mmCIF file of C-alpha atoms in Angstrom:
data_model
loop_
_atom_site.group_PDB
_atom_site.id
_atom_site.type_symbol
_atom_site.label_atom_id
_atom_site.label_comp_id
_atom_site.label_asym_id
_atom_site.label_seq_id
_atom_site.Cartn_x
_atom_site.Cartn_y
_atom_site.Cartn_z
ATOM 1 C CA MET A 1 -134.318 -74.747 21.877
ATOM 2 C CA TYR A 2 -132.116 -76.497 24.416
ATOM 3 C CA ALA A 3 -129.288 -74.540 26.062
ATOM 4 C CA GLU A 4 -126.659 -76.650 24.270
ATOM 5 C CA GLU A 5 -128.222 -75.840 20.899
ATOM 6 C CA ARG A 6 -128.374 -72.142 21.783
ATOM 7 C CA HIS A 7 -124.721 -72.169 22.815
ATOM 8 C CA GLN A 8 -123.696 -73.685 19.490
ATOM 9 C CA ALA A 9 -125.801 -71.168 17.565
ATOM 10 C CA ILE A 10 -124.333 -68.242 19.518
ATOM 11 C CA ALA A 11 -120.791 -69.453 18.930
ATOM 12 C CA GLU A 12 -121.437 -69.802 15.197
ATOM 13 C CA LEU A 13 -123.059 -66.356 15.043
ATOM 14 C CA VAL A 14 -120.109 -64.676 16.774
ATOM 15 C CA ALA A 15 -117.612 -66.512 14.589
ATOM 16 C CA SER A 16 -119.390 -65.436 11.388
ATOM 17 C CA ARG A 17 -120.098 -61.810 12.336
ATOM 18 C CA GLY A 18 -117.074 -61.055 14.506
ATOM 19 C CA ARG A 19 -119.161 -59.239 17.127
ATOM 20 C CA VAL A 20 -122.690 -59.487 18.538
ATOM 21 C CA ALA A 21 -124.563 -57.563 21.231
ATOM 22 C CA VAL A 22 -126.242 -59.079 24.296
ATOM 23 C CA THR A 23 -129.537 -57.379 23.480
ATOM 24 C CA GLU A 24 -129.442 -58.687 19.909
ATOM 25 C CA LEU A 25 -128.853 -62.259 21.106
ATOM 26 C CA ALA A 26 -131.623 -61.996 23.707
ATOM 27 C CA SER A 27 -134.095 -60.884 21.029
ATOM 28 C CA HIS A 28 -132.897 -63.456 18.494
ATOM 29 C CA PHE A 29 -133.227 -66.420 20.862
ATOM 30 C CA ASP A 30 -136.185 -65.009 22.843
ATOM 31 C CA VAL A 31 -134.412 -65.235 26.207
ATOM 32 C CA THR A 32 -133.465 -62.686 28.861
ATOM 33 C CA THR A 33 -130.255 -60.692 28.741
ATOM 34 C CA GLU A 34 -129.221 -62.404 31.998
ATOM 35 C CA THR A 35 -129.496 -65.781 30.239
ATOM 36 C CA VAL A 36 -127.387 -64.506 27.343
ATOM 37 C CA ARG A 37 -124.700 -63.244 29.715
ATOM 38 C CA ARG A 38 -124.550 -66.662 31.392
ATOM 39 C CA ASP A 39 -124.297 -68.284 27.966
ATOM 40 C CA LEU A 40 -121.448 -65.982 26.959
ATOM 41 C CA SER A 41 -119.600 -66.683 30.199
ATOM 42 C CA GLN A 42 -119.777 -70.425 29.552
ATOM 43 C CA LEU A 43 -118.677 -70.030 25.935
ATOM 44 C CA GLU A 44 -115.783 -67.802 27.006
ATOM 45 C CA LYS A 45 -114.590 -70.532 29.398
ATOM 46 C CA LEU A 46 -114.524 -72.868 26.390
ATOM 47 C CA GLN A 47 -112.482 -70.216 24.514
ATOM 48 C CA LEU A 48 -115.104 -70.029 21.756
ATOM 49 C CA LEU A 49 -115.491 -66.261 22.093
ATOM 50 C CA ARG A 50 -114.387 -63.323 24.206
ATOM 51 C CA ARG A 51 -116.818 -61.241 26.241
ATOM 52 C CA VAL A 52 -116.580 -57.472 25.842
ATOM 53 C CA HIS A 53 -118.678 -54.561 27.075
ATOM 54 C CA GLY A 54 -122.243 -55.136 25.862
ATOM 55 C CA GLY A 55 -121.643 -58.363 23.988
ATOM 56 C CA ALA A 56 -119.025 -60.740 22.644
ATOM 57 C CA VAL A 57 -116.416 -60.848 19.888
ATOM 58 C CA SER A 58 -114.718 -63.602 17.966
ATOM 59 C CA MET A 59 -111.428 -64.815 19.402
ATOM 60 C CA ARG A 60 -109.847 -63.587 16.170
ATOM 61 C CA SER A 61 -110.960 -60.023 16.987
ATOM 62 C CA VAL A 62 -109.263 -59.727 20.363
ATOM 63 C CA THR A 63 -105.526 -59.730 20.980
ATOM 64 C CA MET A 64 -104.605 -60.874 24.478
ATOM 65 C CA LEU A 65 -100.838 -60.656 24.087
ATOM 66 C CA GLU A 66 -98.811 -57.473 24.549
ATOM 67 C CA ALA A 67 -95.568 -56.883 22.729
ATOM 68 C CA ARG A 68 -92.643 -55.931 24.924
ATOM 69 C CA LEU A 69 -91.698 -52.258 25.082
ATOM 70 C CA PRO A 70 -88.496 -52.424 22.960
ATOM 71 C CA ASP A 71 -90.389 -54.294 20.223
ATOM 72 C CA ARG A 72 -93.291 -51.833 20.246
ATOM 73 C CA ASP A 73 -90.907 -48.896 20.039
ATOM 74 C CA GLN A 74 -89.735 -50.016 16.586
ATOM 75 C CA VAL A 75 -93.260 -50.381 15.169
ATOM 76 C CA ASN A 76 -94.487 -47.345 13.169
ATOM 77 C CA ALA A 77 -91.611 -45.296 14.567
ATOM 78 C CA GLU A 78 -91.877 -42.543 11.939
ATOM 79 C CA GLU A 79 -95.607 -42.118 12.570
ATOM 80 C CA LYS A 80 -95.033 -41.997 16.332
ATOM 81 C CA ASP A 81 -92.435 -39.250 15.903
ATOM 82 C CA ARG A 82 -94.900 -37.166 13.888
ATOM 83 C CA ILE A 83 -97.685 -37.768 16.413
ATOM 84 C CA ALA A 84 -95.459 -36.674 19.296
ATOM 85 C CA LEU A 85 -94.520 -33.469 17.475
ATOM 86 C CA ALA A 86 -98.158 -32.721 16.662
ATOM 87 C CA ALA A 87 -99.161 -33.359 20.271
ATOM 88 C CA LEU A 88 -96.951 -30.495 21.423
ATOM 89 C CA SER A 89 -99.706 -28.150 20.208
ATOM 90 C CA GLN A 90 -101.926 -29.560 22.984
ATOM 91 C CA LEU A 91 -99.632 -28.377 25.786
ATOM 92 C CA PRO A 92 -101.031 -25.596 27.996
ATOM 93 C CA GLU A 93 -99.578 -22.173 27.259
ATOM 94 C CA GLY A 94 -96.956 -20.981 29.716
ATOM 95 C CA GLY A 95 -96.335 -24.365 31.299
ATOM 96 C CA GLY A 96 -98.465 -26.446 33.639
ATOM 97 C CA THR A 97 -99.062 -29.831 35.213
ATOM 98 C CA LEU A 98 -99.051 -32.880 32.948
ATOM 99 C CA LEU A 99 -99.928 -36.522 33.456
ATOM 100 C CA ILE A 100 -97.993 -38.662 30.974
ATOM 101 C CA ASP A 101 -99.044 -42.259 30.459
ATOM 102 C CA ALA A 102 -96.596 -45.058 29.722
ATOM 103 C CA GLY A 103 -96.002 -45.792 26.059
ATOM 104 C CA THR A 104 -93.605 -45.445 23.170
ATOM 105 C CA THR A 105 -95.401 -42.453 21.618
ATOM 106 C CA THR A 106 -95.882 -40.632 24.916
ATOM 107 C CA ALA A 107 -92.171 -41.145 25.603
ATOM 108 C CA ARG A 108 -91.392 -39.314 22.372
ATOM 109 C CA LEU A 109 -93.600 -36.444 23.528
ATOM 110 C CA ALA A 110 -91.829 -36.315 26.897
ATOM 111 C CA ALA A 111 -88.452 -36.021 25.176
ATOM 112 C CA ARG A 112 -89.695 -32.974 23.249
ATOM 113 C CA LEU A 113 -91.141 -30.861 26.071
ATOM 114 C CA PRO A 114 -90.298 -27.204 25.343
ATOM 115 C CA THR A 115 -87.505 -25.646 27.355
ATOM 116 C CA GLY A 116 -89.071 -22.187 27.525
ATOM 117 C CA GLU A 117 -91.696 -23.094 30.156
ATOM 118 C CA GLN A 118 -91.727 -24.960 33.451
ATOM 119 C CA TRP A 119 -93.556 -28.279 33.605
ATOM 120 C CA THR A 120 -94.698 -30.403 36.509
ATOM 121 C CA VAL A 121 -94.852 -33.908 35.088
ATOM 122 C CA ILE A 122 -96.400 -36.911 36.830
ATOM 123 C CA THR A 123 -95.868 -40.329 35.283
ATOM 124 C CA HIS A 124 -95.962 -44.022 36.161
ATOM 125 C CA SER A 125 -93.497 -44.903 33.386
ATOM 126 C CA VAL A 126 -89.917 -45.710 34.393
ATOM 127 C CA PRO A 127 -88.492 -44.984 30.895
ATOM 128 C CA ILE A 128 -90.307 -41.638 30.704
ATOM 129 C CA ALA A 129 -89.073 -40.712 34.175
ATOM 130 C CA ALA A 130 -85.527 -41.490 33.017
ATOM 131 C CA ILE A 131 -85.995 -39.179 30.022
ATOM 132 C CA LEU A 132 -87.352 -36.319 32.123
ATOM 133 C CA ALA A 133 -85.179 -36.538 35.238
ATOM 134 C CA PRO A 134 -82.216 -34.582 33.766
ATOM 135 C CA LEU A 135 -84.348 -31.812 32.230
ATOM 136 C CA PRO A 136 -84.128 -28.490 34.121
ATOM 137 C CA GLN A 137 -87.560 -27.338 32.905
ATOM 138 C CA VAL A 138 -89.301 -30.354 34.487
ATOM 139 C CA GLU A 139 -90.344 -30.996 38.083
ATOM 140 C CA LEU A 140 -90.756 -34.761 37.967
ATOM 141 C CA HIS A 141 -93.023 -36.949 40.105
ATOM 142 C CA LEU A 142 -92.835 -40.736 39.690
ATOM 143 C CA LEU A 143 -95.930 -42.619 40.833
ATOM 144 C CA PRO A 144 -95.654 -45.635 43.151
ATOM 145 C CA GLY A 145 -96.692 -49.193 42.348
ATOM 146 C CA ARG A 146 -95.582 -52.543 40.974
ATOM 147 C CA VAL A 147 -93.615 -52.195 37.747
ATOM 148 C CA ARG A 148 -94.802 -54.458 34.931
ATOM 149 C CA ALA A 149 -92.026 -55.935 32.809
ATOM 150 C CA ALA A 150 -94.020 -55.629 29.559
ATOM 151 C CA THR A 151 -94.587 -51.875 29.828
ATOM 152 C CA GLN A 152 -91.999 -50.848 32.450
ATOM 153 C CA ALA A 153 -94.771 -48.902 34.166
ATOM 154 C CA ALA A 154 -96.110 -48.871 37.717
ATOM 155 C CA VAL A 155 -99.591 -50.323 38.172
ATOM 156 C CA GLY A 156 -101.789 -51.537 41.001
ATOM 157 C CA HIS A 157 -103.770 -50.142 43.915
ATOM 158 C CA ALA A 158 -101.023 -47.798 45.102
ATOM 159 C CA THR A 159 -100.714 -46.252 41.638
ATOM 160 C CA VAL A 160 -104.441 -45.723 41.187
ATOM 161 C CA GLU A 161 -104.812 -44.372 44.739
ATOM 162 C CA ALA A 162 -102.007 -41.855 44.207
ATOM 163 C CA ILE A 163 -103.534 -40.595 40.954
ATOM 164 C CA ALA A 164 -106.945 -40.191 42.612
ATOM 165 C CA HIS A 165 -105.554 -37.338 44.735
ATOM 166 C CA LEU A 166 -104.178 -35.414 41.739
ATOM 167 C CA ARG A 167 -105.482 -32.817 39.296
ATOM 168 C CA ALA A 168 -103.575 -31.978 36.126
ATOM 169 C CA ASP A 169 -104.044 -29.566 33.235
ATOM 170 C CA VAL A 170 -103.595 -32.236 30.564
ATOM 171 C CA ALA A 171 -103.229 -36.016 30.502
ATOM 172 C CA PHE A 172 -101.410 -37.513 27.527
ATOM 173 C CA VAL A 173 -102.606 -41.092 27.246
ATOM 174 C CA GLY A 174 -101.713 -44.026 25.022
ATOM 175 C CA THR A 175 -104.003 -46.878 24.039
ATOM 176 C CA ASN A 176 -103.840 -50.349 22.507
ATOM 177 C CA GLY A 177 -107.148 -49.886 20.726
ATOM 178 C CA ILE A 178 -109.713 -47.191 19.983
ATOM 179 C CA SER A 179 -113.135 -47.577 18.391
ATOM 180 C CA VAL A 180 -116.473 -45.793 18.426
ATOM 181 C CA ARG A 181 -118.220 -48.849 19.895
ATOM 182 C CA HIS A 182 -115.725 -49.850 22.586
ATOM 183 C CA GLY A 183 -113.878 -46.614 23.327
ATOM 184 C CA LEU A 184 -110.255 -46.886 24.479
ATOM 185 C CA SER A 185 -109.007 -50.290 25.545
ATOM 186 C CA THR A 186 -105.968 -52.303 26.579
ATOM 187 C CA PRO A 187 -105.316 -56.015 27.289
ATOM 188 C CA ASP A 188 -104.277 -55.777 30.953
ATOM 189 C CA PRO A 189 -106.772 -54.933 33.739
ATOM 190 C CA GLU A 190 -104.181 -53.203 35.939
ATOM 191 C CA GLU A 191 -102.950 -51.061 33.047
ATOM 192 C CA ALA A 192 -106.577 -50.229 32.295
ATOM 193 C CA ALA A 193 -107.237 -49.154 35.891
ATOM 194 C CA THR A 194 -104.198 -46.860 35.825
ATOM 195 C CA LYS A 195 -105.144 -45.323 32.487
ATOM 196 C CA SER A 196 -108.715 -44.795 33.692
ATOM 197 C CA ALA A 197 -107.399 -42.958 36.749
ATOM 198 C CA LEU A 198 -105.181 -40.744 34.572
ATOM 199 C CA VAL A 199 -108.155 -39.827 32.398
ATOM 200 C CA ALA A 200 -110.278 -38.941 35.438
ATOM 201 C CA ALA A 201 -107.554 -36.763 36.973
ATOM 202 C CA ALA A 202 -107.093 -34.307 34.092
ATOM 203 C CA GLU A 203 -108.918 -31.218 32.882
ATOM 204 C CA ARG A 204 -108.205 -32.253 29.283
ATOM 205 C CA VAL A 205 -107.341 -35.664 27.882
ATOM 206 C CA VAL A 206 -105.242 -36.083 24.744
ATOM 207 C CA VAL A 207 -104.863 -39.562 23.258
ATOM 208 C CA LEU A 208 -101.747 -40.366 21.233
ATOM 209 C CA SER A 209 -102.406 -43.302 18.917
ATOM 210 C CA ASP A 210 -101.124 -44.318 15.509
ATOM 211 C CA SER A 211 -103.796 -45.246 12.974
ATOM 212 C CA THR A 212 -103.132 -48.998 13.160
ATOM 213 C CA LYS A 213 -104.901 -49.006 16.543
ATOM 214 C CA VAL A 214 -108.062 -47.407 15.160
ATOM 215 C CA GLY A 215 -110.889 -49.940 15.094
ATOM 216 C CA GLN A 216 -109.019 -52.278 17.430
ATOM 217 C CA GLU A 217 -110.857 -53.463 20.551
ATOM 218 C CA ARG A 218 -108.829 -54.934 23.391
ATOM 219 C CA THR A 219 -110.168 -56.797 26.381
ATOM 220 C CA VAL A 220 -110.548 -54.023 28.960
ATOM 221 C CA ARG A 221 -112.095 -50.631 28.200
ATOM 222 C CA PHE A 222 -110.555 -47.824 30.270
ATOM 223 C CA ALA A 223 -112.358 -44.793 28.812
ATOM 224 C CA ALA A 224 -115.315 -43.923 26.652
ATOM 225 C CA LEU A 225 -114.884 -41.515 23.759
ATOM 226 C CA ASP A 226 -116.714 -38.770 25.636
ATOM 227 C CA ASP A 227 -114.046 -38.961 28.355
ATOM 228 C CA VAL A 228 -111.470 -37.779 25.798
ATOM 229 C CA ASP A 229 -110.971 -34.360 24.200
ATOM 230 C CA VAL A 230 -108.417 -34.884 21.437
ATOM 231 C CA LEU A 231 -107.076 -37.783 19.366
ATOM 232 C CA VAL A 232 -103.654 -37.171 17.810
ATOM 233 C CA THR A 233 -102.954 -39.761 15.131
ATOM 234 C CA ASP A 234 -101.149 -40.070 11.802
ATOM 235 C CA ASP A 235 -102.506 -39.081 8.407
ATOM 236 C CA ALA A 236 -103.167 -42.709 7.416
ATOM 237 C CA ILE A 237 -106.367 -42.748 9.478
ATOM 238 C CA ASP A 238 -109.360 -43.604 7.319
ATOM 239 C CA THR A 239 -111.539 -40.572 6.580
ATOM 240 C CA ALA A 240 -114.685 -42.405 7.670
ATOM 241 C CA ASP A 241 -113.076 -43.319 11.000
ATOM 242 C CA ALA A 242 -111.972 -39.735 11.577
ATOM 243 C CA LYS A 243 -115.465 -38.439 10.829
ATOM 244 C CA ALA A 244 -116.999 -41.009 13.185
ATOM 245 C CA PHE A 245 -114.704 -39.893 15.997
ATOM 246 C CA GLU A 246 -115.472 -36.240 15.298
ATOM 247 C CA ALA A 247 -119.201 -37.007 15.337
ATOM 248 C CA ALA A 248 -118.671 -38.560 18.758
ATOM 249 C CA GLY A 249 -117.199 -35.253 19.992
ATOM 250 C CA LEU A 250 -113.458 -35.858 19.547
ATOM 251 C CA GLU A 251 -111.123 -33.360 17.953
ATOM 252 C CA VAL A 252 -108.946 -35.351 15.545
ATOM 253 C CA VAL A 253 -105.444 -34.025 14.843
ATOM 254 C CA ARG A 254 -103.653 -35.683 11.913
ATOM 255 C CA ALA A 255 -99.869 -35.652 12.056
#
């Protein structure tokens, strides 16, 4: 089979299945995995598929665009409120140090921090910092970096470098997608690098995600499921999905 014929067959296979693995393609076409990766790179340049960790997905399966923060805040607002309330049970007893990721659900959590304990909160989110700054029970630290307009959060080398020197009791992290195969993912590489640093800097990692993001796989993976301790989601999560996450070692809290 000529390379051009293989490329067409790969593109058709990805389009029909939605996702294929590099190892599967190598076996199917009797070529090396290095050859398959080169094929996928060329097909991605033609916008016939999108490469992901370990394989490729149909362009229909990957969302490259991010909604702006005010728009996202109105989506599934009731579910996000319930998730934020349920996530309060994951706070360390007696206060502690928290890393709070940017996001509309994490912002709801920040607004509900109990007043009876003292909290040291570190965040890269400008809106979350604005929520926490007036609260007497919070010692606030705002991370440095370039602020993205879409998320109103600091990202970049300075942000990641600052997080690398920290250690927190709990990190509360948002995500654009979560699946057993791809882990936690987001469209933007700089956001992904920041989220990955937050995950690495905490003793425990709690993900706040409404059920519409379950099964979604965005372009850049920032954490595997075994990097995370708890998923707090709404009660619309499919039972099979919840069981799959639990089998992977996650505690699933339904709000």
